[in-house]
């Protein structure tokens, strides 16, 4: 099990800014901050959370194929998924993927998208497409990644909060989200999909 020791904010701006700008774009969120990546050193492992790069696309696609099959027994069309993931990289208005690396290997990812809140006159980030490889689950990595997302949100004056949705039967995930200080008491999700 990974144990959080300390958060170390690293300035990786010189080699990584061009990659990050391909992800979401500075016109919305300025990732050109000293707090660009969060690096955790625990149990002699190097854990990094960062905005994804175009080169992460295929791995993110494989994560989504696995997640859909695992959680909904749904076999996604790989060509449709490829277009969907690459659309995020091509269009910063759609959102940005973020990844978790353990010893330079990407082992998890999530997608942040925007919702405009007129009540708050600001943006609410939604966490979508959350996936960690099975052997890395239950070790606190999502909790650490959530802290990374919170730090990004706190560095953006117009971001008012973070939301996600969870399957009603996934009580383990609900317990994790509650422990992180998220509240599931206010809303229920209804949808219509084609």
Tab-separated table of N, CA and C in Angstrom, residues 52-147:
chain	number	residue	atom	x	y	z
A	52	UNK	N	-2.157	15.174	-19.440
A	52	UNK	CA	-1.711	14.179	-20.413
A	52	UNK	C	-1.071	14.839	-21.622
A	53	UNK	N	-0.335	14.027	-22.350
A	53	UNK	CA	0.289	14.432	-23.606
A	53	UNK	C	-0.375	13.648	-24.729
A	54	UNK	N	-0.227	14.134	-25.949
A	54	UNK	CA	-0.784	13.418	-27.097
A	54	UNK	C	-0.317	11.967	-27.128
A	55	UNK	N	0.899	11.732	-26.702
A	55	UNK	CA	1.450	10.373	-26.726
A	55	UNK	C	0.748	9.434	-25.735
A	56	UNK	N	-0.077	9.967	-24.833
A	56	UNK	CA	-0.830	9.141	-23.883
A	56	UNK	C	-2.148	8.629	-24.466
A	57	UNK	N	-2.511	9.095	-25.652
A	57	UNK	CA	-3.834	8.809	-26.207
A	57	UNK	C	-4.145	7.317	-26.301
A	58	UNK	N	-3.241	6.534	-26.851
A	58	UNK	CA	-3.525	5.101	-27.028
A	58	UNK	C	-3.731	4.398	-25.689
A	59	UNK	N	-2.947	4.753	-24.700
A	59	UNK	CA	-3.092	4.133	-23.385
A	59	UNK	C	-4.422	4.534	-22.745
A	60	UNK	N	-4.792	5.799	-22.872
A	60	UNK	CA	-6.084	6.254	-22.350
A	60	UNK	C	-7.217	5.493	-23.034
A	61	UNK	N	-7.099	5.280	-24.340
A	61	UNK	CA	-8.113	4.499	-25.056
A	61	UNK	C	-8.211	3.081	-24.493
A	62	UNK	N	-7.068	2.470	-24.229
A	62	UNK	CA	-7.091	1.105	-23.675
A	62	UNK	C	-7.723	1.098	-22.285
A	63	UNK	N	-7.468	2.140	-21.494
A	63	UNK	CA	-8.106	2.244	-20.181
A	63	UNK	C	-9.624	2.316	-20.327
A	64	UNK	N	-10.099	3.106	-21.281
A	64	UNK	CA	-11.541	3.280	-21.451
A	64	UNK	C	-12.212	2.007	-21.956
A	65	UNK	N	-11.541	1.288	-22.856
A	65	UNK	CA	-12.073	-0.001	-23.313
A	65	UNK	C	-12.223	-0.955	-22.129
A	66	UNK	N	-11.196	-1.013	-21.292
A	66	UNK	CA	-11.218	-1.902	-20.127
A	66	UNK	C	-12.287	-1.479	-19.128
A	67	UNK	N	-12.400	-0.176	-18.868
A	67	UNK	CA	-13.363	0.304	-17.882
A	67	UNK	C	-14.796	0.013	-18.324
A	68	UNK	N	-15.125	0.268	-19.589
A	68	UNK	CA	-16.485	0.037	-20.075
A	68	UNK	C	-16.865	-1.436	-19.943
A	69	UNK	N	-15.923	-2.309	-20.258
A	69	UNK	CA	-16.178	-3.743	-20.156
A	69	UNK	C	-16.330	-4.164	-18.692
A	70	UNK	N	-15.465	-3.639	-17.849
A	70	UNK	CA	-15.461	-4.006	-16.433
A	70	UNK	C	-16.683	-3.482	-15.683
A	71	UNK	N	-17.047	-2.232	-15.920
A	71	UNK	CA	-18.103	-1.608	-15.114
A	71	UNK	C	-19.496	-1.766	-15.696
A	72	UNK	N	-19.604	-1.832	-17.019
A	72	UNK	CA	-20.931	-1.889	-17.637
A	72	UNK	C	-21.095	-3.062	-18.589
A	73	UNK	N	-20.094	-3.938	-18.631
A	73	UNK	CA	-20.101	-5.059	-19.567
A	73	UNK	C	-20.410	-4.572	-20.987
A	74	UNK	N	-19.840	-3.432	-21.319
A	74	UNK	CA	-20.074	-2.777	-22.600
A	74	UNK	C	-18.806	-2.841	-23.432
A	75	UNK	N	-18.947	-3.337	-24.653
A	75	UNK	CA	-17.812	-3.412	-25.561
A	75	UNK	C	-17.867	-2.190	-26.472
A	76	UNK	N	-16.972	-1.237	-26.230
A	76	UNK	CA	-16.950	-0.007	-27.018
A	76	UNK	C	-16.361	-0.257	-28.397
A	77	UNK	N	-16.802	0.523	-29.366
A	77	UNK	CA	-16.224	0.488	-30.706
A	77	UNK	C	-14.884	1.215	-30.635
A	78	UNK	N	-13.767	0.521	-30.854
A	78	UNK	CA	-12.449	1.153	-30.722
A	78	UNK	C	-12.240	2.352	-31.645
A	79	UNK	N	-12.831	2.331	-32.836
A	79	UNK	CA	-12.660	3.460	-33.758
A	79	UNK	C	-13.413	4.693	-33.271
A	80	UNK	N	-14.613	4.488	-32.746
A	80	UNK	CA	-15.381	5.610	-32.186
A	80	UNK	C	-14.656	6.160	-30.964
A	81	UNK	N	-14.163	5.272	-30.109
A	81	UNK	CA	-13.433	5.696	-28.915
A	81	UNK	C	-12.172	6.470	-29.286
A	82	UNK	N	-11.435	5.983	-30.270
A	82	UNK	CA	-10.220	6.682	-30.700
A	82	UNK	C	-10.541	8.111	-31.129
A	83	UNK	N	-11.602	8.271	-31.920
A	83	UNK	CA	-12.010	9.619	-32.345
A	83	UNK	C	-12.421	10.465	-31.142
A	84	UNK	N	-13.127	9.852	-30.196
A	84	UNK	CA	-13.581	10.584	-29.015
A	84	UNK	C	-12.440	11.056	-28.137
A	85	UNK	N	-11.474	10.195	-27.891
A	85	UNK	CA	-10.320	10.573	-27.067
A	85	UNK	C	-9.485	11.620	-27.790
A	86	UNK	N	-9.227	11.393	-29.068
A	86	UNK	CA	-8.403	12.347	-29.817
A	86	UNK	C	-9.088	13.698	-29.990
A	87	UNK	N	-10.426	13.715	-29.962
A	87	UNK	CA	-11.149	14.993	-30.038
A	87	UNK	C	-10.806	15.877	-28.842
A	88	UNK	N	-10.625	15.266	-27.680
A	88	UNK	CA	-10.257	16.034	-26.481
A	88	UNK	C	-8.876	16.661	-26.665
A	89	UNK	N	-7.942	15.893	-27.225
A	89	UNK	CA	-6.600	16.432	-27.457
A	89	UNK	C	-6.621	17.545	-28.503
A	90	UNK	N	-7.514	17.440	-29.479
A	90	UNK	CA	-7.561	18.423	-30.565
A	90	UNK	C	-8.343	19.679	-30.202
A	91	UNK	N	-9.281	19.576	-29.260
A	91	UNK	CA	-10.166	20.701	-28.952
A	91	UNK	C	-10.132	20.998	-27.454
A	92	UNK	N	-9.408	22.023	-27.053
A	92	UNK	CA	-9.269	22.326	-25.621
A	92	UNK	C	-10.581	22.691	-24.932
A	93	UNK	N	-11.618	23.032	-25.688
A	93	UNK	CA	-12.905	23.358	-25.067
A	93	UNK	C	-13.597	22.120	-24.494
A	94	UNK	N	-13.205	20.943	-24.961
A	94	UNK	CA	-13.865	19.721	-24.509
A	94	UNK	C	-13.389	19.250	-23.141
A	95	UNK	N	-12.165	19.560	-22.777
A	95	UNK	CA	-11.633	19.136	-21.489
A	95	UNK	C	-10.179	18.762	-21.604
A	96	UNK	N	-9.685	18.086	-20.569
A	96	UNK	CA	-8.298	17.634	-20.572
A	96	UNK	C	-8.181	16.335	-19.785
A	97	UNK	N	-7.369	15.453	-20.306
A	97	UNK	CA	-7.039	14.231	-19.575
A	97	UNK	C	-5.870	14.510	-18.647
A	98	UNK	N	-5.870	13.833	-17.522
A	98	UNK	CA	-4.756	13.872	-16.580
A	98	UNK	C	-4.399	12.434	-16.254
A	99	UNK	N	-3.124	12.206	-16.005
A	99	UNK	CA	-2.659	10.840	-15.782
A	99	UNK	C	-1.884	10.732	-14.477
A	100	UNK	N	-1.794	9.509	-13.999
A	100	UNK	CA	-0.971	9.155	-12.847
A	100	UNK	C	0.128	8.235	-13.352
A	101	UNK	N	1.364	8.603	-13.036
A	101	UNK	CA	2.518	7.774	-13.380
A	101	UNK	C	3.119	7.209	-12.097
A	102	UNK	N	3.478	5.944	-12.140
A	102	UNK	CA	4.257	5.323	-11.075
A	102	UNK	C	5.542	4.836	-11.716
A	103	UNK	N	6.651	5.371	-11.238
A	103	UNK	CA	7.965	5.041	-11.807
A	103	UNK	C	7.961	5.157	-13.331
A	104	UNK	N	7.461	6.284	-13.823
A	104	UNK	CA	7.442	6.653	-15.246
A	104	UNK	C	6.485	5.825	-16.096
A	105	UNK	N	5.630	5.024	-15.477
A	105	UNK	CA	4.639	4.241	-16.218
A	105	UNK	C	3.254	4.804	-15.913
A	106	UNK	N	2.480	5.168	-16.950
A	106	UNK	CA	1.123	5.668	-16.753
A	106	UNK	C	0.242	4.497	-16.334
A	107	UNK	N	-0.379	4.633	-15.161
A	107	UNK	CA	-1.183	3.536	-14.616
A	107	UNK	C	-2.635	3.945	-14.355
A	108	UNK	N	-2.964	5.221	-14.597
A	108	UNK	CA	-4.323	5.682	-14.381
A	108	UNK	C	-4.563	7.004	-15.078
A	109	UNK	N	-5.845	7.306	-15.300
A	109	UNK	CA	-6.176	8.575	-15.955
A	109	UNK	C	-7.584	9.003	-15.569
A	110	UNK	N	-7.848	10.263	-15.809
A	110	UNK	CA	-9.192	10.810	-15.677
A	110	UNK	C	-9.345	11.952	-16.668
A	111	UNK	N	-10.579	12.304	-16.936
A	111	UNK	CA	-10.904	13.400	-17.842
A	111	UNK	C	-11.610	14.485	-17.045
A	112	UNK	N	-11.134	15.726	-17.158
A	112	UNK	CA	-11.819	16.872	-16.559
A	112	UNK	C	-12.570	17.613	-17.653
A	113	UNK	N	-13.858	17.849	-17.427
A	113	UNK	CA	-14.653	18.652	-18.352
A	113	UNK	C	-15.260	19.817	-17.582
A	114	UNK	N	-15.799	20.771	-18.325
A	114	UNK	CA	-16.326	22.004	-17.737
A	114	UNK	C	-17.845	22.039	-17.750
A	115	UNK	N	-18.406	22.552	-16.679
A	115	UNK	CA	-19.827	22.889	-16.626
A	115	UNK	C	-19.913	24.336	-16.149
A	116	UNK	N	-20.669	25.161	-16.840
A	116	UNK	CA	-20.860	26.536	-16.406
A	116	UNK	C	-21.957	26.578	-15.351
A	117	UNK	N	-21.696	27.234	-14.232
A	117	UNK	CA	-22.683	27.397	-13.172
A	117	UNK	C	-23.094	28.859	-13.105
A	118	UNK	N	-24.308	29.145	-13.547
A	118	UNK	CA	-24.794	30.524	-13.437
A	118	UNK	C	-25.025	30.891	-11.974
A	119	UNK	N	-25.373	29.929	-11.145
A	119	UNK	CA	-25.570	30.195	-9.724
A	119	UNK	C	-24.292	30.680	-9.065
A	120	UNK	N	-23.164	30.175	-9.542
A	120	UNK	CA	-21.877	30.508	-8.927
A	120	UNK	C	-21.037	31.441	-9.789
A	121	UNK	N	-21.556	31.763	-10.980
A	121	UNK	CA	-20.814	32.592	-11.931
A	121	UNK	C	-19.389	32.068	-12.102
A	122	UNK	N	-19.304	30.782	-12.348
A	122	UNK	CA	-18.001	30.155	-12.514
A	122	UNK	C	-18.134	28.755	-13.068
A	123	UNK	N	-17.013	28.106	-13.188
A	123	UNK	CA	-16.928	26.778	-13.777
A	123	UNK	C	-16.891	25.711	-12.692
A	124	UNK	N	-17.569	24.611	-12.957
A	124	UNK	CA	-17.472	23.415	-12.127
A	124	UNK	C	-16.801	22.351	-12.985
A	125	UNK	N	-15.759	21.763	-12.454
A	125	UNK	CA	-15.084	20.679	-13.169
A	125	UNK	C	-15.784	19.363	-12.861
A	126	UNK	N	-15.976	18.558	-13.887
A	126	UNK	CA	-16.495	17.204	-13.751
A	126	UNK	C	-15.367	16.216	-13.990
A	127	UNK	N	-15.251	15.238	-13.122
A	127	UNK	CA	-14.311	14.136	-13.318
A	127	UNK	C	-15.051	13.023	-14.048
A	128	UNK	N	-14.520	12.640	-15.193
A	128	UNK	CA	-15.077	11.556	-16.010
A	128	UNK	C	-13.986	10.530	-16.289
A	129	UNK	N	-14.410	9.399	-16.789
A	129	UNK	CA	-13.495	8.400	-17.361
A	129	UNK	C	-12.348	8.047	-16.422
A	130	UNK	N	-12.650	7.946	-15.150
A	130	UNK	CA	-11.638	7.630	-14.137
A	130	UNK	C	-11.275	6.157	-14.219
A	131	UNK	N	-9.989	5.874	-14.354
A	131	UNK	CA	-9.544	4.484	-14.448
A	131	UNK	C	-8.142	4.337	-13.888
A	132	UNK	N	-7.959	3.302	-13.089
A	132	UNK	CA	-6.637	2.877	-12.635
A	132	UNK	C	-6.490	1.398	-12.964
A	133	UNK	N	-5.303	0.997	-13.375
A	133	UNK	CA	-5.055	-0.417	-13.628
A	133	UNK	C	-5.336	-1.197	-12.343
A	134	UNK	N	-5.939	-2.386	-12.462
A	134	UNK	CA	-6.398	-3.118	-11.269
A	134	UNK	C	-5.343	-3.314	-10.187
A	135	UNK	N	-4.111	-3.580	-10.564
A	135	UNK	CA	-3.078	-3.850	-9.554
A	135	UNK	C	-2.692	-2.613	-8.749
A	136	UNK	N	-3.150	-1.423	-9.170
A	136	UNK	CA	-2.830	-0.189	-8.441
A	136	UNK	C	-4.028	0.352	-7.664
A	137	UNK	N	-5.127	-0.358	-7.670
A	137	UNK	CA	-6.320	0.108	-6.958
A	137	UNK	C	-6.220	-0.199	-5.469
A	138	UNK	N	-6.964	0.572	-4.684
A	138	UNK	CA	-7.012	0.327	-3.251
A	138	UNK	C	-5.748	0.723	-2.516
A	139	UNK	N	-4.924	1.551	-3.143
A	139	UNK	CA	-3.654	1.942	-2.540
A	139	UNK	C	-3.566	3.449	-2.302
A	140	UNK	N	-4.697	4.130	-2.430
A	140	UNK	CA	-4.722	5.557	-2.146
A	140	UNK	C	-4.307	6.450	-3.294
A	141	UNK	N	-4.092	5.884	-4.469
A	141	UNK	CA	-3.636	6.712	-5.590
A	141	UNK	C	-4.719	7.657	-6.085
A	142	UNK	N	-5.993	7.199	-6.120
A	142	UNK	CA	-7.034	8.137	-6.535
A	142	UNK	C	-7.144	9.285	-5.540
A	143	UNK	N	-7.047	9.002	-4.251
A	143	UNK	CA	-7.115	10.074	-3.250
A	143	UNK	C	-6.035	11.113	-3.509
A	144	UNK	N	-4.842	10.652	-3.841
A	144	UNK	CA	-3.747	11.573	-4.139
A	144	UNK	C	-3.998	12.320	-5.447
A	145	UNK	N	-4.574	11.620	-6.437
A	145	UNK	CA	-4.872	12.283	-7.705
A	145	UNK	C	-5.969	13.329	-7.512
A	146	UNK	N	-6.931	13.029	-6.650
A	146	UNK	CA	-7.982	13.993	-6.357
A	146	UNK	C	-7.393	15.247	-5.702
A	147	UNK	N	-6.426	15.073	-4.817
A	147	UNK	CA	-5.747	16.233	-4.221
A	147	UNK	C	-5.060	17.064	-5.301
